[in-house]
């Protein structure tokens, strides 16, 4: 290692800052967040820096640097563009065994400022040893997206219970296991949802219980989106990577599944038309059993679990069994496939409303109100309707929808295998018989389809 990563406790301590411009201001912002008192030397002082000094008991020592100002300082930071002055400050600090950072001059630094992910009391520092600061900032940006901001609340909750947990468990391994379960279980999830009182109550219950080392099971109903893993939400990814058990559908892409925790138990419960690998009642039972066994269970569904995903049925079963659960929305196929195909669902010149309809018909066409769907100035999106395309077209035509109404089939939307077929109600059935686009696919009906040739951006249409 070029540097040993350490964390300074600067609460109430004086830090000497030489240079009051933009660079000095950036360093000052960090210092006051760490509780330091800034002693500034500078000819000119940025107005915001002057305000920081006033608000946080800082002071301006003078305009010109002199070694005497090093006395009583915990840390020294030189933020000047005077190379000779920077070298002098560095030499003086080394002689006094004071930590010195000369901004943008690694050779003159005995410590460096890392890129910081602040979830106080949890703080993460990333450094490239001054050799690639932009790379360090990029890594910080990635961590910022992976670590919920409420980790700060979780750390503060742990601090409040630290002494109680130590008193409850005399063995360090017992304490470790308790905190691991806490930080990865229902208590943490309540914190991440902003339910602090509920989180504190659950933590106290687990602490009071004699078998508090065992985690409390929970089910996370997660929308996996249409297939492109980059369309997952941050929360979906976090829960997928901490799940003990994952129950997943046929429409969940391999790329999305690869993001689940490597050692999680993966259970396929997918369904095809007239071919259910696991019947819905058995899926409901599996969710309850796995959660009752103390597992964190992700129920992974393609698209959004509440849009033709039977998510509500599964949650009713969990509610009746007293199993805690969460719902993480996903990008539903109507939104994702239309966007990737270049078809806006609404447009002030063509459609002012959108209707989402399931094409998975029972009793042929008896469940669909085609008269309502024939109204103009709306976009229709049919899910799971590829096998009933002819019936859908026939129903719309019979209710007066013009034969030249535009229609698009989007197959395997948002994936590299995406294909788009456009036409009219008059010719789309014949086109599909020739093209044989595979499921899963959505059907989009409406004049917005006319925009597809000019707005298509992902893959190419047939």
Tab-separated table of C-alpha atoms in Angstrom:
chain	number	residue	atom	x	y	z
A	1	UNK	CA	0.000	0.000	0.000
A	2	UNK	CA	1.197	3.500	-0.773
A	3	UNK	CA	-0.899	4.804	2.142
A	4	UNK	CA	-2.292	3.245	5.289
A	5	UNK	CA	-6.000	4.228	5.446
A	6	UNK	CA	-6.711	5.948	8.742
A	7	UNK	CA	-9.552	8.108	10.055
A	8	UNK	CA	-8.785	11.288	12.014
A	9	UNK	CA	-10.928	12.399	14.931
A	10	UNK	CA	-10.941	16.159	14.444
A	11	UNK	CA	-13.894	16.984	16.696
A	12	UNK	CA	-13.101	20.337	18.304
A	13	UNK	CA	-9.484	20.309	17.109
A	14	UNK	CA	-7.752	23.060	15.171
A	15	UNK	CA	-6.728	22.495	11.547
A	16	UNK	CA	-4.492	24.960	9.753
A	17	UNK	CA	-5.718	25.800	6.243
A	18	UNK	CA	-3.456	27.895	4.033
A	19	UNK	CA	-5.335	29.301	1.055
A	20	UNK	CA	-8.836	30.762	1.017
A	21	UNK	CA	-9.907	30.310	-2.595
A	22	UNK	CA	-12.168	27.723	-4.255
A	23	UNK	CA	-9.862	24.801	-3.420
A	24	UNK	CA	-9.566	25.894	0.191
A	25	UNK	CA	-13.356	26.201	0.368
A	26	UNK	CA	-13.807	22.592	-0.772
A	27	UNK	CA	-11.441	21.358	1.929
A	28	UNK	CA	-13.113	23.568	4.529
A	29	UNK	CA	-16.517	22.044	3.809
A	30	UNK	CA	-15.148	18.604	4.636
A	31	UNK	CA	-13.344	19.819	7.738
A	32	UNK	CA	-16.400	21.419	9.326
A	33	UNK	CA	-18.432	18.257	8.638
A	34	UNK	CA	-15.796	16.412	10.685
A	35	UNK	CA	-16.158	18.903	13.537
A	36	UNK	CA	-12.814	20.647	13.035
A	37	UNK	CA	-12.129	24.293	13.888
A	38	UNK	CA	-10.417	25.963	10.954
A	39	UNK	CA	-7.511	28.345	11.391
A	40	UNK	CA	-7.088	30.127	8.056
A	41	UNK	CA	-4.142	31.935	6.518
A	42	UNK	CA	-4.914	33.738	3.278
A	43	UNK	CA	-4.711	37.126	1.591
A	44	UNK	CA	-8.167	36.717	0.011
A	45	UNK	CA	-11.047	34.729	1.478
A	46	UNK	CA	-13.948	33.248	-0.479
A	47	UNK	CA	-17.257	34.685	0.858
A	48	UNK	CA	-18.686	31.219	1.550
A	49	UNK	CA	-15.519	30.224	3.380
A	50	UNK	CA	-15.808	33.346	5.516
A	51	UNK	CA	-19.363	32.307	6.436
A	52	UNK	CA	-18.172	28.793	7.355
A	53	UNK	CA	-15.572	30.267	9.692
A	54	UNK	CA	-18.206	32.367	11.412
A	55	UNK	CA	-20.698	29.497	11.753
A	56	UNK	CA	-18.171	26.933	13.032
A	57	UNK	CA	-15.934	28.945	15.384
A	58	UNK	CA	-13.083	29.270	12.881
A	59	UNK	CA	-10.672	32.164	12.657
A	60	UNK	CA	-8.380	34.002	10.270
A	61	UNK	CA	-4.860	34.019	11.731
A	62	UNK	CA	-3.278	36.294	9.160
A	63	UNK	CA	-2.420	36.832	5.526
A	64	UNK	CA	1.099	35.385	5.339
A	65	UNK	CA	2.260	31.939	6.380
A	66	UNK	CA	4.891	31.594	9.110
A	67	UNK	CA	6.096	28.420	10.895
A	68	UNK	CA	4.814	29.796	14.202
A	69	UNK	CA	1.223	29.091	13.055
A	70	UNK	CA	1.913	25.350	13.147
A	71	UNK	CA	1.840	25.292	16.932
A	72	UNK	CA	-1.210	23.540	18.325
A	73	UNK	CA	-2.511	22.311	14.951
A	74	UNK	CA	-3.745	18.754	14.454
A	75	UNK	CA	-3.474	18.767	10.654
A	76	UNK	CA	-2.164	21.183	8.029
A	77	UNK	CA	-3.583	21.689	4.539
A	78	UNK	CA	-1.916	23.858	1.915
A	79	UNK	CA	-4.290	24.970	-0.846
A	80	UNK	CA	-2.140	27.510	-2.634
A	81	UNK	CA	-0.759	27.738	-6.172
A	82	UNK	CA	2.653	28.917	-4.936
A	83	UNK	CA	5.027	25.966	-5.396
A	84	UNK	CA	7.834	27.465	-3.320
A	85	UNK	CA	5.435	28.216	-0.458
A	86	UNK	CA	3.965	24.713	-0.643
A	87	UNK	CA	7.433	23.180	-0.422
A	88	UNK	CA	8.282	25.317	2.603
A	89	UNK	CA	5.036	24.348	4.392
A	90	UNK	CA	5.718	20.679	3.661
A	91	UNK	CA	9.280	20.888	5.032
A	92	UNK	CA	8.134	22.697	8.187
A	93	UNK	CA	5.373	20.143	8.855
A	94	UNK	CA	7.731	17.204	8.382
A	95	UNK	CA	10.144	18.821	10.834
A	96	UNK	CA	7.325	19.173	13.376
A	97	UNK	CA	5.887	15.664	12.657
A	98	UNK	CA	2.593	17.229	11.581
A	99	UNK	CA	0.326	15.567	8.984
A	100	UNK	CA	0.454	17.707	5.835
A	101	UNK	CA	-1.623	17.670	2.663
A	102	UNK	CA	-0.594	19.887	-0.237
A	103	UNK	CA	-3.482	19.875	-2.673
A	104	UNK	CA	-2.686	18.271	-6.054
A	105	UNK	CA	0.937	17.596	-5.020
A	106	UNK	CA	1.165	13.949	-3.866
A	107	UNK	CA	4.941	14.196	-3.396
A	108	UNK	CA	4.392	16.877	-0.745
A	109	UNK	CA	1.704	14.977	1.157
A	110	UNK	CA	2.038	12.755	4.197
A	111	UNK	CA	-1.695	12.037	3.931
A	112	UNK	CA	-4.268	12.377	1.164
A	113	UNK	CA	-7.976	13.134	1.093
A	114	UNK	CA	-9.962	10.132	-0.140
A	115	UNK	CA	-13.158	10.202	-2.133
A	116	UNK	CA	-15.755	9.853	0.616
A	117	UNK	CA	-19.040	7.986	0.893
A	118	UNK	CA	-20.646	9.528	3.976
A	119	UNK	CA	-23.212	7.437	5.810
A	120	UNK	CA	-22.088	8.631	9.236
A	121	UNK	CA	-21.333	6.911	11.508
A	122	UNK	CA	-20.372	4.675	8.577
A	123	UNK	CA	-17.780	6.446	6.430
A	124	UNK	CA	-16.006	4.914	3.421
A	125	UNK	CA	-12.817	6.423	2.012
A	126	UNK	CA	-11.451	5.569	-1.445
A	127	UNK	CA	-8.035	6.636	-2.634
A	128	UNK	CA	-5.886	6.110	-5.690
A	129	UNK	CA	-2.843	7.310	-3.712
A	130	UNK	CA	-3.110	10.594	-5.573
A	131	UNK	CA	-2.423	8.931	-8.918
A	132	UNK	CA	-5.933	8.742	-10.406
A	133	UNK	CA	-8.352	10.899	-8.368
A	134	UNK	CA	-11.015	10.800	-11.092
A	135	UNK	CA	-11.043	6.987	-10.885
A	136	UNK	CA	-11.511	7.191	-7.118
A	137	UNK	CA	-14.464	9.570	-7.614
A	138	UNK	CA	-16.033	7.188	-10.134
A	139	UNK	CA	-15.743	4.333	-7.648
A	140	UNK	CA	-17.332	6.540	-5.023
A	141	UNK	CA	-20.242	7.235	-7.389
A	142	UNK	CA	-20.803	3.492	-7.803
A	143	UNK	CA	-20.783	2.932	-4.057
A	144	UNK	CA	-23.193	5.836	-3.573
A	145	UNK	CA	-25.738	4.002	-5.717
A	146	UNK	CA	-25.258	0.680	-3.922
A	147	UNK	CA	-25.395	1.901	-0.333
A	148	UNK	CA	-28.736	3.394	0.771
A	149	UNK	CA	-28.498	6.816	2.368
A	150	UNK	CA	-30.358	5.431	5.372
A	151	UNK	CA	-27.321	3.361	6.304
A	152	UNK	CA	-26.604	6.416	8.417
A	153	UNK	CA	-29.823	5.818	10.370
A	154	UNK	CA	-28.967	2.126	10.677
A	155	UNK	CA	-25.559	2.960	12.116
A	156	UNK	CA	-27.089	5.376	14.603
A	157	UNK	CA	-29.671	2.793	15.653
A	158	UNK	CA	-26.883	0.265	16.253
A	159	UNK	CA	-25.008	2.829	18.341
A	160	UNK	CA	-28.040	3.305	20.601
A	161	UNK	CA	-28.332	-0.456	21.191
A	162	UNK	CA	-24.624	-1.270	21.331
A	163	UNK	CA	-24.332	-1.384	25.131
A	164	UNK	CA	-27.594	-3.321	25.503
A	165	UNK	CA	-26.464	-5.955	23.008
A	166	UNK	CA	-23.103	-6.251	24.748
A	167	UNK	CA	-24.861	-6.775	28.066
A	168	UNK	CA	-27.261	-9.324	26.563
A	169	UNK	CA	-24.560	-11.411	24.825
A	170	UNK	CA	-21.321	-11.946	26.706
A	171	UNK	CA	-19.836	-13.989	23.847
A	172	UNK	CA	-18.370	-11.962	20.984
A	173	UNK	CA	-19.515	-14.534	18.393
A	174	UNK	CA	-23.092	-14.270	19.669
A	175	UNK	CA	-22.933	-10.503	19.335
A	176	UNK	CA	-21.503	-10.763	15.837
A	177	UNK	CA	-24.273	-13.110	14.729
A	178	UNK	CA	-26.946	-10.912	16.276
A	179	UNK	CA	-25.699	-7.827	14.451
A	180	UNK	CA	-25.297	-9.701	11.156
A	181	UNK	CA	-28.929	-10.784	11.354
A	182	UNK	CA	-29.997	-7.273	12.334
A	183	UNK	CA	-28.137	-5.544	9.511
A	184	UNK	CA	-29.451	-7.980	6.909
A	185	UNK	CA	-32.977	-8.611	8.148
A	186	UNK	CA	-36.309	-6.969	8.805
A	187	UNK	CA	-34.922	-4.355	11.194
A	188	UNK	CA	-32.632	-2.972	8.505
A	189	UNK	CA	-35.431	-2.998	5.943
A	190	UNK	CA	-37.656	-0.964	8.255
A	191	UNK	CA	-34.834	1.558	8.629
A	192	UNK	CA	-34.343	1.757	4.848
A	193	UNK	CA	-38.079	2.449	4.498
A	194	UNK	CA	-37.878	5.267	7.046
A	195	UNK	CA	-39.882	3.346	9.686
A	196	UNK	CA	-37.533	4.110	12.555
A	197	UNK	CA	-39.955	3.514	15.424
A	198	UNK	CA	-40.953	0.139	13.998
A	199	UNK	CA	-37.286	-0.762	13.465
A	200	UNK	CA	-36.444	0.105	17.071
A	201	UNK	CA	-39.392	-1.918	18.340
A	202	UNK	CA	-38.383	-4.980	16.300
A	203	UNK	CA	-34.773	-4.701	17.408
A	204	UNK	CA	-35.819	-4.545	21.045
A	205	UNK	CA	-38.066	-7.594	20.557
A	206	UNK	CA	-35.224	-9.577	19.016
A	207	UNK	CA	-32.897	-8.519	21.799
A	208	UNK	CA	-35.386	-9.551	24.480
A	209	UNK	CA	-36.003	-12.972	22.915
A	210	UNK	CA	-33.809	-15.830	24.088
A	211	UNK	CA	-33.316	-17.066	20.516
A	212	UNK	CA	-32.528	-13.612	19.136
A	213	UNK	CA	-29.703	-15.067	17.046
A	214	UNK	CA	-32.210	-16.451	14.559
A	215	UNK	CA	-33.287	-14.022	11.796
A	216	UNK	CA	-36.907	-13.140	11.171
A	217	UNK	CA	-38.113	-14.265	7.734
A	218	UNK	CA	-39.529	-11.808	5.237
A	219	UNK	CA	-40.646	-11.842	1.608
A	220	UNK	CA	-39.648	-9.213	-0.951
A	221	UNK	CA	-41.922	-9.076	-3.980
A	222	UNK	CA	-39.566	-7.619	-6.579
A	223	UNK	CA	-40.283	-6.430	-10.104
A	224	UNK	CA	-37.451	-7.600	-12.377
A	225	UNK	CA	-38.424	-5.374	-15.285
A	226	UNK	CA	-38.612	-6.477	-18.920
A	227	UNK	CA	-35.176	-8.098	-19.227
A	228	UNK	CA	-32.485	-5.422	-19.407
A	229	UNK	CA	-30.699	-5.673	-16.013
A	230	UNK	CA	-29.858	-1.969	-16.078
A	231	UNK	CA	-33.568	-1.206	-15.673
A	232	UNK	CA	-33.639	-2.721	-12.171
A	233	UNK	CA	-34.119	-0.314	-9.288
A	234	UNK	CA	-31.342	0.110	-6.733
A	235	UNK	CA	-33.612	-1.362	-4.065
A	236	UNK	CA	-34.395	-4.427	-6.178
A	237	UNK	CA	-30.692	-5.089	-6.687
A	238	UNK	CA	-29.926	-4.694	-2.988
A	239	UNK	CA	-32.619	-7.147	-1.921
A	240	UNK	CA	-31.661	-9.640	-4.632
A	241	UNK	CA	-28.083	-9.627	-3.379
A	242	UNK	CA	-29.033	-10.374	0.216
A	243	UNK	CA	-31.783	-12.964	-0.368
A	244	UNK	CA	-31.382	-16.508	0.989
A	245	UNK	CA	-34.003	-17.888	-1.405
A	246	UNK	CA	-35.168	-16.610	-4.803
A	247	UNK	CA	-38.392	-17.768	-6.469
A	248	UNK	CA	-38.335	-16.591	-10.066
A	249	UNK	CA	-40.604	-16.585	-13.116
A	250	UNK	CA	-39.968	-17.593	-16.711
A	251	UNK	CA	-39.891	-13.961	-17.841
A	252	UNK	CA	-36.963	-13.044	-15.592
A	253	UNK	CA	-33.893	-12.801	-17.826
A	254	UNK	CA	-30.674	-14.715	-17.181
A	255	UNK	CA	-28.803	-11.413	-16.913
A	256	UNK	CA	-31.098	-10.332	-14.071
A	257	UNK	CA	-30.802	-13.695	-12.311
A	258	UNK	CA	-27.021	-13.436	-12.450
A	259	UNK	CA	-27.272	-10.407	-10.148
A	260	UNK	CA	-28.804	-12.444	-7.306
A	261	UNK	CA	-26.649	-13.553	-4.413
A	262	UNK	CA	-24.373	-16.333	-5.620
A	263	UNK	CA	-25.169	-18.788	-2.838
A	264	UNK	CA	-28.920	-18.148	-2.745
A	265	UNK	CA	-31.237	-21.087	-3.344
A	266	UNK	CA	-32.842	-20.526	-6.751
A	267	UNK	CA	-36.325	-21.998	-7.241
A	268	UNK	CA	-37.945	-21.846	-10.685
A	269	UNK	CA	-41.711	-21.328	-10.513
A	270	UNK	CA	-42.287	-20.066	-14.046
A	271	UNK	CA	-45.410	-20.453	-16.109
A	272	UNK	CA	-46.087	-20.776	-19.787
A	273	UNK	CA	-49.484	-20.744	-21.411
A	274	UNK	CA	-51.217	-23.989	-20.361
A	275	UNK	CA	-47.980	-25.184	-18.716
A	276	UNK	CA	-47.388	-24.126	-15.117
A	277	UNK	CA	-44.144	-25.509	-13.650
A	278	UNK	CA	-45.506	-24.754	-10.186
A	279	UNK	CA	-49.237	-23.983	-9.731
A	280	UNK	CA	-50.039	-20.677	-8.081
A	281	UNK	CA	-51.303	-22.224	-4.798
A	282	UNK	CA	-47.989	-24.089	-4.482
A	283	UNK	CA	-46.053	-20.855	-5.082
A	284	UNK	CA	-48.031	-19.206	-2.306
A	285	UNK	CA	-47.274	-22.134	-0.006
A	286	UNK	CA	-43.555	-22.042	-0.850
A	287	UNK	CA	-43.328	-18.353	-0.004
A	288	UNK	CA	-44.931	-18.911	3.394
A	289	UNK	CA	-42.819	-21.976	4.214
A	290	UNK	CA	-39.527	-20.365	3.258
A	291	UNK	CA	-40.264	-17.234	5.277
A	292	UNK	CA	-41.413	-19.266	8.290
A	293	UNK	CA	-38.057	-21.056	8.149
A	294	UNK	CA	-36.410	-17.686	8.806
A	295	UNK	CA	-35.252	-17.011	5.263
A	296	UNK	CA	-35.138	-13.735	3.384
A	297	UNK	CA	-37.126	-14.588	0.273
A	298	UNK	CA	-37.169	-12.664	-2.996
A	299	UNK	CA	-40.144	-13.367	-5.219
A	300	UNK	CA	-38.785	-12.188	-8.551
A	301	UNK	CA	-41.342	-11.365	-11.234
A	302	UNK	CA	-40.838	-10.095	-14.769
A	303	UNK	CA	-42.031	-6.533	-15.294
A	304	UNK	CA	-43.986	-5.123	-12.358
A	305	UNK	CA	-45.508	-7.553	-9.829
A	306	UNK	CA	-48.765	-5.592	-9.617
A	307	UNK	CA	-49.380	-5.364	-13.363
A	308	UNK	CA	-50.812	-8.723	-14.484
A	309	UNK	CA	-48.274	-10.407	-12.203
A	310	UNK	CA	-50.607	-11.940	-9.583
A	311	UNK	CA	-48.565	-10.200	-6.911
A	312	UNK	CA	-51.673	-9.242	-4.984
A	313	UNK	CA	-52.742	-12.879	-4.658
A	314	UNK	CA	-49.387	-13.867	-3.209
A	315	UNK	CA	-49.373	-10.999	-0.734
A	316	UNK	CA	-52.854	-11.934	0.494
A	317	UNK	CA	-51.510	-15.383	1.374
A	318	UNK	CA	-48.507	-13.881	3.174
A	319	UNK	CA	-50.729	-11.452	5.069
A	320	UNK	CA	-52.996	-14.293	6.245
A	321	UNK	CA	-49.928	-16.210	7.460
A	322	UNK	CA	-48.530	-13.199	9.313
A	323	UNK	CA	-45.418	-12.992	7.132
A	324	UNK	CA	-43.858	-9.516	6.770
A	325	UNK	CA	-43.346	-8.408	3.178
A	326	UNK	CA	-42.280	-5.553	0.948
A	327	UNK	CA	-43.094	-4.685	-2.651
A	328	UNK	CA	-40.473	-3.263	-5.009
A	329	UNK	CA	-42.034	-1.975	-8.253
A	330	UNK	CA	-40.452	-2.845	-11.570
A	331	UNK	CA	-40.662	-1.230	-14.984
A	332	UNK	CA	-43.648	-2.874	-16.595
A	333	UNK	CA	-43.521	-4.174	-20.171
A	334	UNK	CA	-45.849	-1.474	-21.508
A	335	UNK	CA	-43.419	1.255	-20.483
A	336	UNK	CA	-40.184	-0.536	-21.260
A	337	UNK	CA	-41.049	-2.226	-24.541
A	338	UNK	CA	-42.742	0.835	-25.983
A	339	UNK	CA	-39.764	3.027	-25.028
A	340	UNK	CA	-37.215	0.585	-26.470
A	341	UNK	CA	-39.299	0.292	-29.632
A	342	UNK	CA	-39.547	4.065	-30.065
A	343	UNK	CA	-43.308	4.255	-29.491
A	344	UNK	CA	-44.492	6.862	-26.952
A	345	UNK	CA	-47.633	5.646	-25.227
A	346	UNK	CA	-49.034	9.156	-25.075
A	347	UNK	CA	-48.618	12.109	-27.418
A	348	UNK	CA	-50.729	15.231	-27.502
A	349	UNK	CA	-51.342	14.823	-31.239
A	350	UNK	CA	-52.376	11.154	-31.085
A	351	UNK	CA	-53.344	9.792	-27.654
A	352	UNK	CA	-54.294	11.320	-24.313
A	353	UNK	CA	-54.757	8.078	-22.368
A	354	UNK	CA	-53.364	4.555	-22.114
A	355	UNK	CA	-55.231	1.356	-21.391
A	356	UNK	CA	-53.365	-1.795	-20.323
A	357	UNK	CA	-55.203	-5.029	-21.051
A	358	UNK	CA	-54.382	-8.685	-20.522
A	359	UNK	CA	-54.639	-10.800	-23.652
A	360	UNK	CA	-54.554	-14.005	-21.594
A	361	UNK	CA	-58.221	-14.636	-22.251
A	362	UNK	CA	-60.608	-16.986	-20.527
A	363	UNK	CA	-63.701	-18.094	-22.412
A	364	UNK	CA	-62.279	-16.688	-25.651
A	365	UNK	CA	-63.193	-12.953	-25.879
A	366	UNK	CA	-65.904	-12.798	-23.224
A	367	UNK	CA	-63.806	-10.840	-20.695
A	368	UNK	CA	-62.757	-7.957	-22.941
A	369	UNK	CA	-64.867	-4.845	-23.420
A	370	UNK	CA	-63.943	-4.111	-27.035
A	371	UNK	CA	-66.602	-1.392	-27.285
A	372	UNK	CA	-64.703	0.659	-24.711
A	373	UNK	CA	-61.396	-0.044	-26.414
A	374	UNK	CA	-62.633	1.237	-29.754
A	375	UNK	CA	-62.709	4.838	-28.493
A	376	UNK	CA	-60.333	7.170	-30.370
A	377	UNK	CA	-57.378	9.125	-28.941
A	378	UNK	CA	-56.144	6.358	-26.696
A	379	UNK	CA	-53.365	3.778	-26.802
A	380	UNK	CA	-54.082	0.135	-26.065
A	381	UNK	CA	-51.390	-2.172	-24.741
A	382	UNK	CA	-52.137	-5.891	-24.643
A	383	UNK	CA	-50.036	-8.164	-22.452
A	384	UNK	CA	-49.712	-11.891	-23.188
A	385	UNK	CA	-51.851	-11.511	-26.285
A	386	UNK	CA	-49.676	-12.861	-29.073
A	387	UNK	CA	-51.524	-16.173	-29.234
A	388	UNK	CA	-54.898	-14.349	-29.358
A	389	UNK	CA	-53.819	-11.648	-31.813
A	390	UNK	CA	-56.464	-12.601	-34.371
A	391	UNK	CA	-59.242	-12.486	-31.744
A	392	UNK	CA	-58.067	-9.086	-30.483
A	393	UNK	CA	-57.972	-7.628	-33.998
A	394	UNK	CA	-61.373	-9.089	-34.816
A	395	UNK	CA	-62.931	-7.702	-31.617
A	396	UNK	CA	-61.628	-4.192	-32.285
A	397	UNK	CA	-62.795	-4.213	-35.913
A	398	UNK	CA	-66.242	-5.459	-34.945
A	399	UNK	CA	-66.642	-2.523	-32.562
A	400	UNK	CA	-65.807	0.017	-35.258
A	401	UNK	CA	-62.086	0.509	-34.887
A	402	UNK	CA	-60.861	1.569	-38.363
A	403	UNK	CA	-59.015	-1.107	-40.310
A	404	UNK	CA	-56.107	1.287	-40.932
A	405	UNK	CA	-55.523	1.767	-37.183
A	406	UNK	CA	-51.841	1.306	-36.537
A	407	UNK	CA	-50.559	-1.609	-34.476
A	408	UNK	CA	-47.150	-2.870	-33.341
A	409	UNK	CA	-45.886	-6.141	-31.909
A	410	UNK	CA	-42.805	-5.819	-29.675
A	411	UNK	CA	-41.171	-9.164	-29.007
A	412	UNK	CA	-38.596	-9.697	-26.235
A	413	UNK	CA	-38.476	-5.969	-25.633
A	414	UNK	CA	-35.372	-4.324	-24.116
A	415	UNK	CA	-33.205	-7.393	-24.817
A	416	UNK	CA	-30.684	-7.893	-27.634
A	417	UNK	CA	-33.274	-10.206	-29.264
A	418	UNK	CA	-35.920	-7.456	-29.469
A	419	UNK	CA	-37.932	-7.416	-32.680
A	420	UNK	CA	-40.635	-4.943	-33.687
A	421	UNK	CA	-43.344	-5.567	-36.280
A	422	UNK	CA	-45.651	-2.718	-37.303
A	423	UNK	CA	-48.740	-2.664	-39.493
A	424	UNK	CA	-52.465	-2.020	-39.332
A	425	UNK	CA	-55.414	-3.943	-37.970
A	426	UNK	CA	-56.055	-5.015	-41.559
A	427	UNK	CA	-52.705	-6.692	-42.157
A	428	UNK	CA	-50.961	-7.427	-38.845
A	429	UNK	CA	-52.253	-11.000	-38.512
A	430	UNK	CA	-50.909	-11.938	-41.925
A	431	UNK	CA	-47.618	-10.199	-41.159
A	432	UNK	CA	-47.222	-12.107	-37.897
A	433	UNK	CA	-48.018	-15.427	-39.577
A	434	UNK	CA	-45.063	-14.736	-41.844
A	435	UNK	CA	-42.700	-13.177	-39.298
A	436	UNK	CA	-43.484	-15.515	-36.363
A	437	UNK	CA	-42.266	-13.154	-33.654
A	438	UNK	CA	-41.880	-15.184	-30.445
A	439	UNK	CA	-43.326	-14.567	-27.001
A	440	UNK	CA	-43.030	-12.748	-24.692
A	441	UNK	CA	-44.453	-9.843	-26.623
A	442	UNK	CA	-46.772	-6.920	-26.144
A	443	UNK	CA	-49.242	-5.495	-28.641
A	444	UNK	CA	-49.573	-1.715	-28.988
A	445	UNK	CA	-52.621	-0.336	-30.793
A	446	UNK	CA	-53.032	3.334	-31.629
A	447	UNK	CA	-51.845	6.165	-33.823
A	448	UNK	CA	-48.720	6.638	-31.673
A	449	UNK	CA	-47.301	3.663	-33.580
A	450	UNK	CA	-46.858	6.026	-36.547
A	451	UNK	CA	-43.921	7.602	-34.671
A	452	UNK	CA	-41.972	4.338	-34.450
A	453	UNK	CA	-39.921	4.622	-37.664
A	454	UNK	CA	-38.510	8.015	-36.694
A	455	UNK	CA	-38.102	7.390	-32.947
A	456	UNK	CA	-36.736	3.828	-33.008
A	457	UNK	CA	-33.309	3.746	-31.367
A	458	UNK	CA	-32.766	0.244	-29.955
A	459	UNK	CA	-32.090	-2.555	-32.438
A	460	UNK	CA	-34.000	-2.367	-35.733
A	461	UNK	CA	-37.601	-3.082	-36.618
A	462	UNK	CA	-38.687	-5.765	-39.083
